[in-house]
Tab-separated table of C-alpha atoms in Angstrom:
chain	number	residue	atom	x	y	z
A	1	UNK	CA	-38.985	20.133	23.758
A	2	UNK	CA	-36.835	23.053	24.438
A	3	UNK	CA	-35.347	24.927	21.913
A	4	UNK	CA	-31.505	24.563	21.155
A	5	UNK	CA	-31.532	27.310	19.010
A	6	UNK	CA	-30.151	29.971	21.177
A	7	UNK	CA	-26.255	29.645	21.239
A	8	UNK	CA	-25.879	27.710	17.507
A	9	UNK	CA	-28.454	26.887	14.941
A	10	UNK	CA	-26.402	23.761	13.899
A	11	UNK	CA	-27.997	20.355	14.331
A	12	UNK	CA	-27.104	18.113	17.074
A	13	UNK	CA	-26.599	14.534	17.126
A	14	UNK	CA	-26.601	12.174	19.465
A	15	UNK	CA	-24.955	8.685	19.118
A	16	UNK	CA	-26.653	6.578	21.598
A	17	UNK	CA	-26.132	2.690	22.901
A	18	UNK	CA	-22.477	2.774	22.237
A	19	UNK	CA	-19.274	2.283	24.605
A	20	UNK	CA	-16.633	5.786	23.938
A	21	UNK	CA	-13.103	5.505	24.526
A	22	UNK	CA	-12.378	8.374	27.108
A	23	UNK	CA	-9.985	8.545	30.015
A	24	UNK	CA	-8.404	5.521	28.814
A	25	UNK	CA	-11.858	3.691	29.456
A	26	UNK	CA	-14.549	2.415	27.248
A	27	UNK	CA	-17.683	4.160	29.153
A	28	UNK	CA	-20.949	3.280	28.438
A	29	UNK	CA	-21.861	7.060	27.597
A	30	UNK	CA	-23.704	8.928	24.653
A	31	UNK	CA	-21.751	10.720	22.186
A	32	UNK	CA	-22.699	14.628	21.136
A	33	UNK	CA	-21.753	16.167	18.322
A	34	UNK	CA	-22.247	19.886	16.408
A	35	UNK	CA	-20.284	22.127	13.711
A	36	UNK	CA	-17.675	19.000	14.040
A	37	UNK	CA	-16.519	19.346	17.517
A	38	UNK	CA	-17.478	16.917	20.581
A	39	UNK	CA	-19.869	18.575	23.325
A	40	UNK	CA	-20.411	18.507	26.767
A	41	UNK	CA	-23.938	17.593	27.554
A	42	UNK	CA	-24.237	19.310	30.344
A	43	UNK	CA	-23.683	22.334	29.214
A	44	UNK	CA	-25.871	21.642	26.579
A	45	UNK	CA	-28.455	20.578	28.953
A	46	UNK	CA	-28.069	23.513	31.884
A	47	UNK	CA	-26.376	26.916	29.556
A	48	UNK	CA	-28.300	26.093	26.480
A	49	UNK	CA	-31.310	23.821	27.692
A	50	UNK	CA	-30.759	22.113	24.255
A	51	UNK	CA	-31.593	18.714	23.181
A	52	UNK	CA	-30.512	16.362	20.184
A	53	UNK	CA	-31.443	17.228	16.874
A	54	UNK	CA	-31.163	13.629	15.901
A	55	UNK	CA	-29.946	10.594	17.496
A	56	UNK	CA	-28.186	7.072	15.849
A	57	UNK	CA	-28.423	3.929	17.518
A	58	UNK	CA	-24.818	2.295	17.314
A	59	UNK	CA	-25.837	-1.188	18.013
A	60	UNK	CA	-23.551	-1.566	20.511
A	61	UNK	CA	-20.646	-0.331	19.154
A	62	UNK	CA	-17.241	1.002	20.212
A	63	UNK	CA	-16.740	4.407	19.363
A	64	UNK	CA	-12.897	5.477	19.168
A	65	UNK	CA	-11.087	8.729	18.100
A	66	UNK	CA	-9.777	8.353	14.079
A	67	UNK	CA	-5.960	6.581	13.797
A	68	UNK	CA	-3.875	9.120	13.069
A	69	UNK	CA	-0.736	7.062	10.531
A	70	UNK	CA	2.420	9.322	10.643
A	71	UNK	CA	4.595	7.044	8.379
A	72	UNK	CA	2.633	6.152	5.411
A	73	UNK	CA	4.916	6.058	1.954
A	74	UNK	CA	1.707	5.589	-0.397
A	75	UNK	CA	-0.934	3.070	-1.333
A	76	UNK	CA	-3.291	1.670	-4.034
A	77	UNK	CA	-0.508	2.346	-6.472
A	78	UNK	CA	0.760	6.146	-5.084
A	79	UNK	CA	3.947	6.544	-4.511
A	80	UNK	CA	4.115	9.761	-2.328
A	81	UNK	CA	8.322	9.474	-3.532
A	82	UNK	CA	7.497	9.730	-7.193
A	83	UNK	CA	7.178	13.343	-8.849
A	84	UNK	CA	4.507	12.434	-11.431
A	85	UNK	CA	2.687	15.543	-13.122
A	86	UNK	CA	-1.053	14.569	-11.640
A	87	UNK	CA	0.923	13.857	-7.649
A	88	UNK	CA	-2.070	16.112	-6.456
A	89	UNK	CA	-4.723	13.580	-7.310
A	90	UNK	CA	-2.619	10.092	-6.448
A	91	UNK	CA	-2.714	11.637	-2.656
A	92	UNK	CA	-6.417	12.498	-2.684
A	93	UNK	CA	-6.735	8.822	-4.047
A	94	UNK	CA	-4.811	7.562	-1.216
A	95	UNK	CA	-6.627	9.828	1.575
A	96	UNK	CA	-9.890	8.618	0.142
A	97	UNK	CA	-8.927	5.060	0.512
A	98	UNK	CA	-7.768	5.045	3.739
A	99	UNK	CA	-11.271	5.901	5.566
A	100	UNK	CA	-11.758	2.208	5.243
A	101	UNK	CA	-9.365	1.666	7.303
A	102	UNK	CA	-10.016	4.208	9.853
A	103	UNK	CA	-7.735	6.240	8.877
A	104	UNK	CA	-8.583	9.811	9.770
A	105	UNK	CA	-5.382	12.433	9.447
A	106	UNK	CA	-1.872	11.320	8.047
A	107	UNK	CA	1.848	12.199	7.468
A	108	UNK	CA	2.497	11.313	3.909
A	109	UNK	CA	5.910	10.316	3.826
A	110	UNK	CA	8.972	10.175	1.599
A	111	UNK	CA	11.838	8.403	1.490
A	112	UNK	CA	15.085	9.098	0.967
A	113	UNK	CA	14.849	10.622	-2.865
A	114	UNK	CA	17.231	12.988	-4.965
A	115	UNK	CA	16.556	16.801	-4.323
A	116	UNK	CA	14.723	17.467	-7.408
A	117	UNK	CA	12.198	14.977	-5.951
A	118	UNK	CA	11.947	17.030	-2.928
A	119	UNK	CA	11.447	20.311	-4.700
A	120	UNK	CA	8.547	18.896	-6.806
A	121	UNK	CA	6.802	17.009	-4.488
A	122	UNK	CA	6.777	18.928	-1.577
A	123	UNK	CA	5.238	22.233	-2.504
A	124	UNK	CA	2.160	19.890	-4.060
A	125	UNK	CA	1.813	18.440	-0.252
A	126	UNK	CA	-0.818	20.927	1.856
A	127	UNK	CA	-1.895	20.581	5.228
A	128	UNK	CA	-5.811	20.328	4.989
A	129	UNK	CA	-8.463	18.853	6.921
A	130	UNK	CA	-10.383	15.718	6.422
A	131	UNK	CA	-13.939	15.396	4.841
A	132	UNK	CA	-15.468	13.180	2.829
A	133	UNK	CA	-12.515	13.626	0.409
A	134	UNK	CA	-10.315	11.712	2.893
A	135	UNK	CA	-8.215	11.942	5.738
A	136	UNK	CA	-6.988	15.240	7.235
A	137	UNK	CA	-2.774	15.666	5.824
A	138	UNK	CA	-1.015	16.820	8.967
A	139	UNK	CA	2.500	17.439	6.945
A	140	UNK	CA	4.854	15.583	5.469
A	141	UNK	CA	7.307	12.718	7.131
A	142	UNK	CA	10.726	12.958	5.534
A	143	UNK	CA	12.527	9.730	5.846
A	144	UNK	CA	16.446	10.378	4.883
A	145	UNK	CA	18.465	11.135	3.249
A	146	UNK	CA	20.622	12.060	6.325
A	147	UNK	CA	20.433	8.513	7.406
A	148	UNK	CA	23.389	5.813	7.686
A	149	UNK	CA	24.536	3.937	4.655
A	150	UNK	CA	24.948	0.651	7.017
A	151	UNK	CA	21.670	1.129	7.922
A	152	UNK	CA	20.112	2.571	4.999
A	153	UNK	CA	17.616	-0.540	4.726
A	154	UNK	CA	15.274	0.047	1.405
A	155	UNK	CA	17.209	3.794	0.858
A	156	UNK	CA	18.669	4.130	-2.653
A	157	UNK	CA	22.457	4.598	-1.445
A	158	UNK	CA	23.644	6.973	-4.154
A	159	UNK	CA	21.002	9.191	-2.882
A	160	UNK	CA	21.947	9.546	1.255
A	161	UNK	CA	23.690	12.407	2.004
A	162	UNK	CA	25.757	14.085	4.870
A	163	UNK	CA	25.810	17.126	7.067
A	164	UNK	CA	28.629	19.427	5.505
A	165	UNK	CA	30.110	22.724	6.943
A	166	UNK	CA	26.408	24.466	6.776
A	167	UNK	CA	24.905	21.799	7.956
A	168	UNK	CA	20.927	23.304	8.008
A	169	UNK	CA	21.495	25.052	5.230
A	170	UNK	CA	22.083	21.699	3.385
A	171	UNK	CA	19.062	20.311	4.783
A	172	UNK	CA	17.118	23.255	3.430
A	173	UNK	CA	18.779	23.266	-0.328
A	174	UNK	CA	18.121	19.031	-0.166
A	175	UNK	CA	14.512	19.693	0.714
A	176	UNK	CA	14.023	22.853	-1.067
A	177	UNK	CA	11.458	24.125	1.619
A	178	UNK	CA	10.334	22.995	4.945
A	179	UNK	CA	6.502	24.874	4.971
A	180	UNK	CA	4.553	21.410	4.759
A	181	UNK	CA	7.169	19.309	7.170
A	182	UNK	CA	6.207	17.961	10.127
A	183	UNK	CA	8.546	14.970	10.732
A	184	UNK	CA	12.170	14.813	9.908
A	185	UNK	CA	14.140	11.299	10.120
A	186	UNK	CA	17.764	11.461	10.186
A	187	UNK	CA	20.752	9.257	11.843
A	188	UNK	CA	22.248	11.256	15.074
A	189	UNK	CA	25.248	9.867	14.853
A	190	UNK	CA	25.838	12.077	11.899
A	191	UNK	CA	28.541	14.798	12.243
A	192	UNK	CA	26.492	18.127	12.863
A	193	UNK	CA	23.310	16.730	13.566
A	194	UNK	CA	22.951	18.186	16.742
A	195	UNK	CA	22.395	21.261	15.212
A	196	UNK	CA	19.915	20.605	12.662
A	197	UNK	CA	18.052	18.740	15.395
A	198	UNK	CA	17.755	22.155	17.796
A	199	UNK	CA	16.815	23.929	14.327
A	200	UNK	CA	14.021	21.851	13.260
A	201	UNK	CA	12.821	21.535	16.475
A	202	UNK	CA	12.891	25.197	17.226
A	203	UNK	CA	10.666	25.225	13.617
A	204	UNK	CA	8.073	22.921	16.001
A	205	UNK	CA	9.350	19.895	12.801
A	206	UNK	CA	9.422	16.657	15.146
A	207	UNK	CA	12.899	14.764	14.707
A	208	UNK	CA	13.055	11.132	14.574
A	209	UNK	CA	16.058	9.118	14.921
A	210	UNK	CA	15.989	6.491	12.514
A	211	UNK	CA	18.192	4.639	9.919
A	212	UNK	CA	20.903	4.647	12.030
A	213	UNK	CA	23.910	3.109	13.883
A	214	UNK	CA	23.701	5.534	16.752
A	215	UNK	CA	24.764	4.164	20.107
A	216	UNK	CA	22.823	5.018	23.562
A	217	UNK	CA	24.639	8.268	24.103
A	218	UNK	CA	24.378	9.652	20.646
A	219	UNK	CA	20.457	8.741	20.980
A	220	UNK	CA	20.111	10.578	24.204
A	221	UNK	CA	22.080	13.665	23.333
A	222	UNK	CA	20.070	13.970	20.059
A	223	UNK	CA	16.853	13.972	22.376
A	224	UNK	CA	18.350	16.308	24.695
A	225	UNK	CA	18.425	18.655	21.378
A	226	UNK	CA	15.236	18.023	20.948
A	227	UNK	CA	14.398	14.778	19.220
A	228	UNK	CA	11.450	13.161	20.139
A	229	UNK	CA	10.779	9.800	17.904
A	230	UNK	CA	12.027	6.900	17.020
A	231	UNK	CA	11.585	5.389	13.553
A	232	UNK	CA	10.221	2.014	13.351
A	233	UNK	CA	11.948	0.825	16.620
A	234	UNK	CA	14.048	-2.445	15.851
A	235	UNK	CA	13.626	-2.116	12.152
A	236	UNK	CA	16.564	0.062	10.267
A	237	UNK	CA	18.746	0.654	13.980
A	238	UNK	CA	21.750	-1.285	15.957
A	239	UNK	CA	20.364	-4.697	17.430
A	240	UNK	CA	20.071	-4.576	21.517
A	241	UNK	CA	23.019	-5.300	23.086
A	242	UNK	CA	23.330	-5.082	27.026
A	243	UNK	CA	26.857	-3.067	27.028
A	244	UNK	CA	25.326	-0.842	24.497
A	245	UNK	CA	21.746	-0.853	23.779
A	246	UNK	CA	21.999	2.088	21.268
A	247	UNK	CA	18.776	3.641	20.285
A	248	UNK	CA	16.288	0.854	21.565
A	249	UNK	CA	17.772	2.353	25.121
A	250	UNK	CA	16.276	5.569	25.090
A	251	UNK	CA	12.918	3.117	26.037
A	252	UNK	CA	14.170	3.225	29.521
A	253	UNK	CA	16.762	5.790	29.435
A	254	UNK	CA	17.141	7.951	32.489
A	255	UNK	CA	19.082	10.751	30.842
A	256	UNK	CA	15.612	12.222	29.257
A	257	UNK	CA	15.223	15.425	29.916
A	258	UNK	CA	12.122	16.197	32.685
A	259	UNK	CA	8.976	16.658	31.395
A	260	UNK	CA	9.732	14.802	28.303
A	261	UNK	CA	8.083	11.471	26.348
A	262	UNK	CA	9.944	9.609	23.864
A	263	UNK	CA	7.781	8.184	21.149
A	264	UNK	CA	8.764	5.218	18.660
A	265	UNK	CA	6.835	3.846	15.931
A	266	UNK	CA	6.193	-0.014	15.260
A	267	UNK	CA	4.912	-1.513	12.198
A	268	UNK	CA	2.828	-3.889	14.157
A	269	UNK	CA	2.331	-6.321	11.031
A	270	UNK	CA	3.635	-9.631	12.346
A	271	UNK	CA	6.645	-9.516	9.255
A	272	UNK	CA	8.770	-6.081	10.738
A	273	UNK	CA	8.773	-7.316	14.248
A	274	UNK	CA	8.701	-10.602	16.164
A	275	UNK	CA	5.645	-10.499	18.637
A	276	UNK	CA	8.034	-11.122	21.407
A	277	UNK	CA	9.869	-7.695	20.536
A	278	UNK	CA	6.645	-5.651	20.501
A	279	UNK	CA	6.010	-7.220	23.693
A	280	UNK	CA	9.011	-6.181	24.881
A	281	UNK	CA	8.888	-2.594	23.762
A	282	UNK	CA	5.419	-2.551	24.500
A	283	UNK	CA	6.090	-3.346	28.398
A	284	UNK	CA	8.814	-1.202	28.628
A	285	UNK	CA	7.589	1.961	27.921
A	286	UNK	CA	3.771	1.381	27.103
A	287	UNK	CA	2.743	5.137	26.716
A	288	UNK	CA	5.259	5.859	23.764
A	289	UNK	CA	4.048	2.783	21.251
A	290	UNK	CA	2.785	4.507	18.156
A	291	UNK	CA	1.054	1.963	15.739
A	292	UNK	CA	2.603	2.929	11.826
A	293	UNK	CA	1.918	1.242	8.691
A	294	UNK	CA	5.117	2.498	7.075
A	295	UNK	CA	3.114	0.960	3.910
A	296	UNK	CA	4.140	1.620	0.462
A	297	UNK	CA	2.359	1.731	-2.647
A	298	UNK	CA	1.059	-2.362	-3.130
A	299	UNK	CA	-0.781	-1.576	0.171
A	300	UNK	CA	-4.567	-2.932	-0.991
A	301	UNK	CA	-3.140	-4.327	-4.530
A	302	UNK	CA	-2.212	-7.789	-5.540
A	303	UNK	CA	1.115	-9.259	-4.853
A	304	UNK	CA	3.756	-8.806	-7.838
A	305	UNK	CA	6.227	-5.523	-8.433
A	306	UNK	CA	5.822	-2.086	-7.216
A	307	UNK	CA	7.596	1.064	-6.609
A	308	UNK	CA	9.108	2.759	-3.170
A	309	UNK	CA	10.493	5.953	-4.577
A	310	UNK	CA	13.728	5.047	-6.458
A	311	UNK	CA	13.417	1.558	-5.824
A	312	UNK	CA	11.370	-1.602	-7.564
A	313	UNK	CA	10.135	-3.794	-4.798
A	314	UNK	CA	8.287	-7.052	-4.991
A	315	UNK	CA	5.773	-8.044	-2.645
A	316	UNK	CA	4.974	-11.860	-2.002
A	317	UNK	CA	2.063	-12.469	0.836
A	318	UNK	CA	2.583	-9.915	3.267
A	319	UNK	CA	6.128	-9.743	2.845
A	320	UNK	CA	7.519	-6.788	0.800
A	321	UNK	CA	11.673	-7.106	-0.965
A	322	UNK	CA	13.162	-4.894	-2.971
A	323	UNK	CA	13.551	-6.858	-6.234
A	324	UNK	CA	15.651	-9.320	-5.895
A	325	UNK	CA	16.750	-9.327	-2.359
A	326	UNK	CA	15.715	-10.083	1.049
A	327	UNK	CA	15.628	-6.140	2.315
A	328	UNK	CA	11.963	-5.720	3.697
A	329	UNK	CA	10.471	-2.227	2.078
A	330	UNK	CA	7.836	-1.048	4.135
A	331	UNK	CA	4.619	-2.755	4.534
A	332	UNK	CA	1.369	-3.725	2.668
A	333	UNK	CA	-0.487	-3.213	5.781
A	334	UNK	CA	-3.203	-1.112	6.823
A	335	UNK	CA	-3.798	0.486	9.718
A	336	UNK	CA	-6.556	-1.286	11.394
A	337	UNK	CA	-4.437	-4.508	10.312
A	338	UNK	CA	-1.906	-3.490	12.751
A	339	UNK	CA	-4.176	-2.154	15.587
A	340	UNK	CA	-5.618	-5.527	15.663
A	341	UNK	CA	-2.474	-7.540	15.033
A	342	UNK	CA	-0.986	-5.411	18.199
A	343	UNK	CA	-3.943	-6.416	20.394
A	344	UNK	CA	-3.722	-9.809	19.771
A	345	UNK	CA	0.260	-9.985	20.162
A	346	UNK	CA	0.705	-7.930	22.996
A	347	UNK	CA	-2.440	-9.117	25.092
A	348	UNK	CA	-2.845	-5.398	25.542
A	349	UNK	CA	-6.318	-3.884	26.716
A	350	UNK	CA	-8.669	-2.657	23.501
A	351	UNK	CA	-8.190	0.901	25.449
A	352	UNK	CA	-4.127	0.472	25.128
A	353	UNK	CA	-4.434	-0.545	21.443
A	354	UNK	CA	-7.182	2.298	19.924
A	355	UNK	CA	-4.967	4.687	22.003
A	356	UNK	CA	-1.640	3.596	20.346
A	357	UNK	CA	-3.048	4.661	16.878
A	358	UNK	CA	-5.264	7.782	17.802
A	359	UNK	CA	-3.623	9.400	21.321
A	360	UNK	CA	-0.088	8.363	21.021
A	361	UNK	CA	0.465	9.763	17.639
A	362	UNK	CA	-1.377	13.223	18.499
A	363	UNK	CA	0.561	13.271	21.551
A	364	UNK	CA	3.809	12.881	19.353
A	365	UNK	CA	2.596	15.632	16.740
A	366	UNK	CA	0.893	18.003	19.799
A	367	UNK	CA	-2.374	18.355	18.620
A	368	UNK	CA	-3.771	16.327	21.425
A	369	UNK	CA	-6.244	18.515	22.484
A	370	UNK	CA	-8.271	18.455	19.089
A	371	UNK	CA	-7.305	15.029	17.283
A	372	UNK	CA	-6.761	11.474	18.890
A	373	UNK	CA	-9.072	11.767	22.080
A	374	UNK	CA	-12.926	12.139	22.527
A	375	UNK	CA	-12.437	15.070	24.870
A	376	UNK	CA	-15.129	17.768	24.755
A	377	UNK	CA	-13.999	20.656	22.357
A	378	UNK	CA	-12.108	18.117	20.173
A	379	UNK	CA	-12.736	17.513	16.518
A	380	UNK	CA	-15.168	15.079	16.143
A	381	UNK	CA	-13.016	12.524	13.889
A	382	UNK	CA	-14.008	9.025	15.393
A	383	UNK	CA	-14.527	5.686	14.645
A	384	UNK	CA	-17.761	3.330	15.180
A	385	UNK	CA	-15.581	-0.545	15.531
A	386	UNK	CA	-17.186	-3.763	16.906
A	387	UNK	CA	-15.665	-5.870	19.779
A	388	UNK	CA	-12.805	-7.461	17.233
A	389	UNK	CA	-11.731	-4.183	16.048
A	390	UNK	CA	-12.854	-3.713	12.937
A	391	UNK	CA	-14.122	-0.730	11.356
A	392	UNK	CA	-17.735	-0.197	10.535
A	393	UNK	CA	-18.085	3.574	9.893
A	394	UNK	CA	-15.675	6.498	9.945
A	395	UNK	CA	-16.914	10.045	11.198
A	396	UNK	CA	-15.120	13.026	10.195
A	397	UNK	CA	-16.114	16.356	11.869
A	398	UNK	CA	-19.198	14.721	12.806
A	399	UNK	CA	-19.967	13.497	9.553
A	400	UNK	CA	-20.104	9.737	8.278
A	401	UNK	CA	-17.500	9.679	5.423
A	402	UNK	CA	-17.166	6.051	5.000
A	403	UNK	CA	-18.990	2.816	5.852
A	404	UNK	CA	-18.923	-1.097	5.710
């Protein structure tokens, strides 16, 4: 056998009788892995005349980069919203628990919350990778408070605020800091927005328009500025109308600028959305869908009351109120809930539906070329899934951290 030895003395594993999702295809190829990343077998084979160190027999298995959830308000009874004095471990709790659900890297996210929340919780949120602690933390998703009262949905009112005179500079002294940020959603429609919008994004923060009563030309000039995401599309937003579609428009839109992809997240739970709506967005602009959970923290416990931030919600079924009204509050979904659910309503390929949780979102968050494909050179964070989509191991830089 020749030796692999010469370029890296770290073992190499092959994951053999298994269909990979690359190139938008499943391909009936072998997977290689070492020191976390994906390799290219040929060079392997013809630079370093290596050879596997070990090889796993999937059984026939799909093997698809990790889901990547960018809205994700807790779980398991974490409230990412609430400043509690042991905040550190409730989010390693939450990042272990999610493996199961192929969960691989995540935007914990907050909603709209007083600043002292803000200024506690944030500095405790650091980007890190995965490992068989849990899912990767990309940065944090900051939902409000610079969102619309009319459309402030499960957002404590007393809390949302407004651009004044300095209008970044009131962002910053809301959120205290914006080190650990990686998505901002606000309402565009907001006086001064335009200029926190070029700010953040000039900071490489992704803005998503959300919460809001923004019509089509407020939506487009906020993505002219920069904005590049739409908050649970439907949910929280102006209803379609065909003189004015307001921010559901920006799906086919012609005034975005060239070179330029407008995401939008759907909570693809069959409660959020009618299936005929995620049909509709889904046909419309297929290569923005990003799958979200947007789930809160009675995600995986039994039905009865719970927290979102400020709030008390009560969850019945699948179907989540805050107490004593009819206002949906984020899901109890999990990811791989919603990948499947998305498949099924849609009619969509398997391709189209592992890419709308894994690609899509790293696309969104540009860190494509090492999470959400199986590209050579990318981390190896990847899924092992059987023909109905459901997880049966989760892979972290090569290595198994979870399995059925």
């Amino acid at each position: 056998m020749p030796s692999n030895k010469s370029v890296s003395d770290a073992p190499i594993v092959q994951f053999t009788n298994c269909r990979i999702l690359r190139g938008h295809q499943l391909q009936r190829e072998d997977l290689w892995v070492r020191e976390g990343k994906i390799l290219n077998p040929e060079k392997l084979f013809f630079d370093e005349k290596g050879s596997a160190d070990v090889q796993l027999d999937c059984k026939g298995s799909i093997i698809a980069p990790g889901f990547i959830d960018v809205q994700i308000n807790g779980g398991f009874g974490v409230d990412f919203s609430l400043a509690t004095g042991d905040f550190k471990s409730g989010i390693d709790l939450v990042s272990q628990k999610i493996l199961s659900h192929g969960v691989t890297s995540f935007c914990p996210t907050l909603v709209t919350s007083p600043p002292a929340v803000y200024h506690q919780v944030l500095p405790q949120i650091s980007i890190r990778n995965g490992g068989a602690h849990g899912a990767g933390i990309l940065g944090a998703h900051l939902e409000g408070p610079f969102i619309s009262k009319e459309k402030k949905g499960a957002h404590p009112e007393h809390c949302l605020r407004t651009f004044e005179a300095g209008a970044f500079q009131d962002l910053l002294a809301t959120y205290g800091s914006l080190d650990h940020v990686r998505i901002v959603t606000l309402a565009p429609e907001m006086k001064r927005s335009s200029e926190v919008i070029r700010e953040l994004t000039k900071r490489g923060i992704c803005v998503s328009l959300g919460h809001s009563v923004a019509n089509l030309s407020q939506a487009e000039e906020a993505v002219q500025h920069g904005a590049t995401f739409i908050t649970h599309l439907f949910n929280a937003m102006l209803p379609f109308h065909h003189r004015d579609p307001g921010i559901v428009g920006l799906l086919t839109s012609d005034k975005i600028p060239a070179g330029r992809r407008v995401f939008y997240g759907m909570i693809s739970d069959g409660i959020h959305t009618n299936p005929a709506a995620l049909r509709i967005a889904h046909r419309a602009h297929p290569k923005g869908l990003v799958l979200v959970t947007d789930a809160i923290a009675g995600m995986g416990l039994a039905p009865g009351r719970h927290t979102l931030g400020q709030q008390v919600v009560e969850i019945d079924g699948l179907n989540t109120y805050i107490a004593g009204t009819k206002t949906l509050s984020g899901s109890v979904a999990t990811m791989d809930t919603c990948v499947r659910h998305f498949h099924e309503a849609t009619g969509c390929s398997v391709e189209t539906a592992l890419e709308a949780a894994s690609l899509h979102p790293a696309q969104l968050l540009g860190i494509e070329h090492k999470k959400g494909t199986l590209n050579y050179d990318s981390d190896a964070d990847f899924l092992l899934l059987n023909d109905d989509l459901y997880v049966q191991a989760t892979y972290i830089a090569g290595k198994e951290v979870w399995r059925q």
